[in-house]
Amino acid sequence: MTASRAPAEPDVREFEATVESVDGREVVLSETYFYAESGGQPADRGTIDGILVADVVERDGDVVHVLDADAEALPEAGETVSAVVDDAFRTYCARAHTASHVLYGAARRTCEELGYAGFDISETKVRVDLTTAEPLDDGDLVELERLANRAVWDSLPVSWETLPEDEARALDGIAFNTKTEEGAMSGSEAVRVVTVGERGGERDGDGSDGSAAPTWDVAACGGTHVRNTSEIGPVSVLDRSNPGEGVTRVEFAVGPTAIDHEAAVHAAALDAATALDARVGELPDAVGRLRDRADRLEADLQAATADLLAARLREFPPGEADADGATWAVGTVDDADPNDLREPAQRVLAADGSPDVIAAVGTGDAPFVVVAVADEAIGEEDDDGSPDAGDVVAAVTDEFGGGGGGGPTFAQGGGLDADPEAVVAWLRDR
């Protein structure tokens, strides 16, 4: 069995080892500093005797190096080979993995009933899944980012050690999830524990007084890490989502992606401030004033639209009373939404000398019909022959297709398969 030495000695980038076995493109070495994909951290990249390593996996207790398929000659068992771990990718993963501990430590200080549900490192971002009593909001994300970057600034030490499992589980506040951190279990009832800060101190500080809490985070973890939080660099929270009940997924970036994201956010804020003739810090107030103005304009527009529609409905030519004595006004309306016609129709019906029924047919690519009936025209009995808006719409859709519904005084239908003028003619000749 050849476990990876990468978690214990993450700074090693070059080493020599003996090839113990070769099976196709899969090579097992006497010892290795390549990290095998585990617990959300991807496998290391690099070369063995100049051959690209396509993947690194742990199988039956051995670290298996899968070599590139295009390699012309593979090493043989018993050979001594030179291996190189890709420095840039290992450094990124170590920073990103440590950043996940720092973010969890920040969540300890902001979330109630906090639990750990896993994490994953991609080339551009990292995700941490948290179980919390309440879903996180935008304010929580801002605070997580602030606290995480404060922990980076405070240059907290990062250390790791292997402890008996019962001793590890007894550590105050340890994040322990054997399903997502299988790399932390050594297979001999021992656990690898990673601590950010000095273990044993209080964990109620947030660094706001200029001093970091002695212990920022402690967790069972089998990944690679930096030795000090200052090596992480900037942490930029990107987004949040809820992949499952009680779980909040926080996505963040470190390194160049974080720098680019913060620059893009800053540029967007400056552009918005310029457009609103305000400073960046004044944006909330400026946006609030703009929203109030937009609400007022929207209300004015709705009122003006209602007036125009009411005027259009008044222009419908009045028809003669039908057999039941009800008078109808039927016509077409342009550039209108069926829902916008309810109030104008009721206004027109309430005026002196108004018809008892208004039937409006919408023009355009999706003809619709709206029928409004004055309250006074509704009979007390359902079968007394008085006009019923819902019944009229049902009859129109029976004749011209589509669907709709409504009550006795207002109903609407859409999806009519007919020319609007044909619908108007049908209603007038009903």
Short mmCIF file of N, CA and C in Angstrom, two decimals, residues 60-132:
data_model
loop_
_atom_site.label_atom_id
_atom_site.label_comp_id
_atom_site.label_asym_id
_atom_site.label_seq_id
_atom_site.Cartn_x
_atom_site.Cartn_y
_atom_site.Cartn_z
N ASP A 60 -7.72 0.38 -3.81
CA ASP A 60 -7.26 -0.73 -2.94
C ASP A 60 -6.04 -0.34 -2.13
N GLY A 61 -6.04 0.90 -1.66
CA GLY A 61 -4.96 1.34 -0.80
C GLY A 61 -3.74 1.86 -1.52
N ASP A 62 -3.70 1.77 -2.83
CA ASP A 62 -2.56 2.26 -3.62
C ASP A 62 -2.95 3.52 -4.38
N VAL A 63 -1.95 4.39 -4.57
CA VAL A 63 -2.14 5.55 -5.43
C VAL A 63 -1.75 5.15 -6.84
N VAL A 64 -2.71 5.22 -7.76
CA VAL A 64 -2.50 4.78 -9.13
C VAL A 64 -2.37 6.02 -10.02
N HIS A 65 -1.25 6.08 -10.75
CA HIS A 65 -0.99 7.18 -11.67
C HIS A 65 -1.36 6.72 -13.08
N VAL A 66 -2.34 7.39 -13.67
CA VAL A 66 -2.78 7.03 -15.02
C VAL A 66 -2.03 7.94 -16.00
N LEU A 67 -1.17 7.33 -16.82
CA LEU A 67 -0.33 8.10 -17.73
C LEU A 67 -1.05 8.41 -19.03
N ASP A 68 -0.57 9.44 -19.70
CA ASP A 68 -1.19 9.92 -20.93
C ASP A 68 -1.23 8.82 -21.99
N ALA A 69 -2.34 8.75 -22.72
CA ALA A 69 -2.54 7.70 -23.71
C ALA A 69 -1.59 7.83 -24.89
N ASP A 70 -1.05 9.01 -25.12
CA ASP A 70 -0.17 9.24 -26.27
C ASP A 70 1.30 8.92 -25.97
N ALA A 71 1.58 8.47 -24.76
CA ALA A 71 2.98 8.17 -24.41
C ALA A 71 3.50 7.02 -25.27
N GLU A 72 4.70 7.20 -25.82
CA GLU A 72 5.28 6.18 -26.70
C GLU A 72 5.90 5.03 -25.91
N ALA A 73 6.50 5.33 -24.79
CA ALA A 73 7.15 4.28 -23.99
C ALA A 73 6.84 4.51 -22.52
N LEU A 74 6.34 3.49 -21.84
CA LEU A 74 6.00 3.60 -20.43
C LEU A 74 7.11 3.01 -19.57
N PRO A 75 7.25 3.48 -18.34
CA PRO A 75 8.27 2.91 -17.46
C PRO A 75 7.93 1.45 -17.12
N GLU A 76 8.94 0.71 -16.72
CA GLU A 76 8.75 -0.69 -16.35
C GLU A 76 8.94 -0.88 -14.86
N ALA A 77 8.37 -1.96 -14.34
CA ALA A 77 8.49 -2.26 -12.92
C ALA A 77 9.98 -2.39 -12.55
N GLY A 78 10.33 -1.81 -11.41
CA GLY A 78 11.72 -1.86 -10.94
C GLY A 78 12.53 -0.65 -11.34
N GLU A 79 12.10 0.13 -12.31
CA GLU A 79 12.83 1.32 -12.72
C GLU A 79 12.69 2.44 -11.69
N THR A 80 13.70 3.27 -11.63
CA THR A 80 13.65 4.50 -10.85
C THR A 80 13.24 5.64 -11.78
N VAL A 81 12.21 6.35 -11.39
CA VAL A 81 11.69 7.41 -12.25
C VAL A 81 11.74 8.75 -11.51
N SER A 82 11.75 9.81 -12.30
CA SER A 82 11.72 11.17 -11.75
C SER A 82 10.32 11.73 -11.99
N ALA A 83 9.72 12.25 -10.96
CA ALA A 83 8.35 12.77 -11.05
C ALA A 83 8.33 14.25 -10.69
N VAL A 84 7.47 14.98 -11.38
CA VAL A 84 7.30 16.41 -11.15
C VAL A 84 5.82 16.71 -11.00
N VAL A 85 5.46 17.30 -9.87
CA VAL A 85 4.08 17.72 -9.63
C VAL A 85 3.92 19.14 -10.17
N ASP A 86 2.87 19.37 -10.95
CA ASP A 86 2.63 20.70 -11.51
C ASP A 86 2.49 21.71 -10.37
N ASP A 87 3.45 22.64 -10.32
CA ASP A 87 3.51 23.58 -9.20
C ASP A 87 2.31 24.52 -9.16
N ALA A 88 1.94 25.07 -10.32
CA ALA A 88 0.86 26.06 -10.35
C ALA A 88 -0.47 25.46 -9.91
N PHE A 89 -0.77 24.24 -10.40
CA PHE A 89 -2.06 23.65 -10.07
C PHE A 89 -2.10 23.20 -8.62
N ARG A 90 -0.99 22.60 -8.11
CA ARG A 90 -0.95 22.20 -6.70
C ARG A 90 -1.11 23.42 -5.80
N THR A 91 -0.41 24.51 -6.14
CA THR A 91 -0.51 25.70 -5.32
C THR A 91 -1.94 26.23 -5.31
N TYR A 92 -2.58 26.25 -6.48
CA TYR A 92 -3.96 26.70 -6.54
C TYR A 92 -4.87 25.84 -5.68
N CYS A 93 -4.73 24.51 -5.79
CA CYS A 93 -5.60 23.61 -5.02
C CYS A 93 -5.36 23.77 -3.52
N ALA A 94 -4.11 23.92 -3.12
CA ALA A 94 -3.81 24.09 -1.70
C ALA A 94 -4.42 25.39 -1.18
N ARG A 95 -4.30 26.46 -1.96
CA ARG A 95 -4.90 27.72 -1.55
C ARG A 95 -6.42 27.62 -1.50
N ALA A 96 -7.00 27.01 -2.53
CA ALA A 96 -8.46 26.90 -2.60
C ALA A 96 -9.00 26.03 -1.48
N HIS A 97 -8.30 24.91 -1.20
CA HIS A 97 -8.77 24.01 -0.15
C HIS A 97 -8.69 24.69 1.21
N THR A 98 -7.59 25.38 1.47
CA THR A 98 -7.47 26.10 2.74
C THR A 98 -8.52 27.20 2.83
N ALA A 99 -8.80 27.84 1.70
CA ALA A 99 -9.83 28.89 1.70
C ALA A 99 -11.18 28.34 2.09
N SER A 100 -11.46 27.09 1.74
CA SER A 100 -12.75 26.51 2.13
C SER A 100 -12.84 26.38 3.65
N HIS A 101 -11.72 26.07 4.31
CA HIS A 101 -11.70 26.02 5.78
C HIS A 101 -11.91 27.42 6.36
N VAL A 102 -11.26 28.40 5.73
CA VAL A 102 -11.41 29.78 6.21
C VAL A 102 -12.85 30.25 6.07
N LEU A 103 -13.49 29.91 4.94
CA LEU A 103 -14.88 30.31 4.74
C LEU A 103 -15.79 29.61 5.74
N TYR A 104 -15.51 28.34 6.01
CA TYR A 104 -16.32 27.62 6.99
C TYR A 104 -16.14 28.26 8.37
N GLY A 105 -14.90 28.67 8.67
CA GLY A 105 -14.67 29.36 9.93
C GLY A 105 -15.45 30.66 10.00
N ALA A 106 -15.57 31.36 8.87
CA ALA A 106 -16.38 32.58 8.84
C ALA A 106 -17.85 32.23 9.08
N ALA A 107 -18.29 31.13 8.48
CA ALA A 107 -19.69 30.72 8.66
C ALA A 107 -19.97 30.34 10.11
N ARG A 108 -18.97 29.82 10.81
CA ARG A 108 -19.15 29.51 12.23
C ARG A 108 -19.58 30.76 13.00
N ARG A 109 -19.13 31.91 12.55
CA ARG A 109 -19.36 33.15 13.26
C ARG A 109 -20.63 33.88 12.80
N THR A 110 -21.28 33.36 11.77
CA THR A 110 -22.45 34.05 11.24
C THR A 110 -23.70 33.18 11.16
N CYS A 111 -23.56 31.87 11.19
CA CYS A 111 -24.71 30.97 10.96
C CYS A 111 -25.05 30.18 12.20
N GLU A 112 -26.34 29.96 12.40
CA GLU A 112 -26.80 29.11 13.48
C GLU A 112 -27.01 27.68 12.97
N GLU A 113 -26.79 26.72 13.85
CA GLU A 113 -26.97 25.29 13.52
C GLU A 113 -26.20 24.93 12.26
N LEU A 114 -24.94 25.35 12.23
CA LEU A 114 -24.10 25.15 11.05
C LEU A 114 -23.65 23.70 10.93
N GLY A 115 -23.66 23.20 9.71
CA GLY A 115 -23.13 21.88 9.42
C GLY A 115 -22.41 21.88 8.08
N TYR A 116 -21.57 20.88 7.87
CA TYR A 116 -20.75 20.80 6.65
C TYR A 116 -21.32 19.70 5.77
N ALA A 117 -21.55 20.02 4.48
CA ALA A 117 -22.14 19.04 3.57
C ALA A 117 -21.29 18.79 2.34
N GLY A 118 -20.04 19.25 2.33
CA GLY A 118 -19.15 18.93 1.23
C GLY A 118 -18.62 20.15 0.51
N PHE A 119 -17.66 19.91 -0.37
CA PHE A 119 -17.11 21.00 -1.16
C PHE A 119 -16.49 20.44 -2.42
N ASP A 120 -16.13 21.34 -3.35
CA ASP A 120 -15.54 20.92 -4.61
C ASP A 120 -14.69 22.06 -5.16
N ILE A 121 -13.55 21.68 -5.75
CA ILE A 121 -12.65 22.66 -6.37
C ILE A 121 -12.70 22.48 -7.88
N SER A 122 -13.02 23.56 -8.60
CA SER A 122 -12.87 23.55 -10.05
C SER A 122 -11.76 24.53 -10.41
N GLU A 123 -11.48 24.67 -11.70
CA GLU A 123 -10.37 25.51 -12.10
C GLU A 123 -10.65 27.00 -11.90
N THR A 124 -11.91 27.37 -11.79
CA THR A 124 -12.23 28.80 -11.68
C THR A 124 -12.93 29.17 -10.38
N LYS A 125 -13.45 28.20 -9.64
CA LYS A 125 -14.15 28.53 -8.41
C LYS A 125 -14.19 27.33 -7.48
N VAL A 126 -14.59 27.61 -6.26
CA VAL A 126 -14.71 26.59 -5.22
C VAL A 126 -16.13 26.69 -4.67
N ARG A 127 -16.70 25.56 -4.32
CA ARG A 127 -18.01 25.59 -3.66
C ARG A 127 -17.92 24.93 -2.32
N VAL A 128 -18.64 25.46 -1.35
CA VAL A 128 -18.78 24.86 -0.04
C VAL A 128 -20.26 24.73 0.24
N ASP A 129 -20.70 23.53 0.60
CA ASP A 129 -22.10 23.29 0.92
C ASP A 129 -22.27 23.32 2.44
N LEU A 130 -23.15 24.18 2.90
CA LEU A 130 -23.38 24.37 4.33
C LEU A 130 -24.82 24.01 4.67
N THR A 131 -25.02 23.38 5.80
CA THR A 131 -26.37 23.22 6.32
C THR A 131 -26.56 24.29 7.39
N THR A 132 -27.63 25.04 7.26
CA THR A 132 -27.88 26.16 8.16
C THR A 132 -29.34 26.17 8.58
#
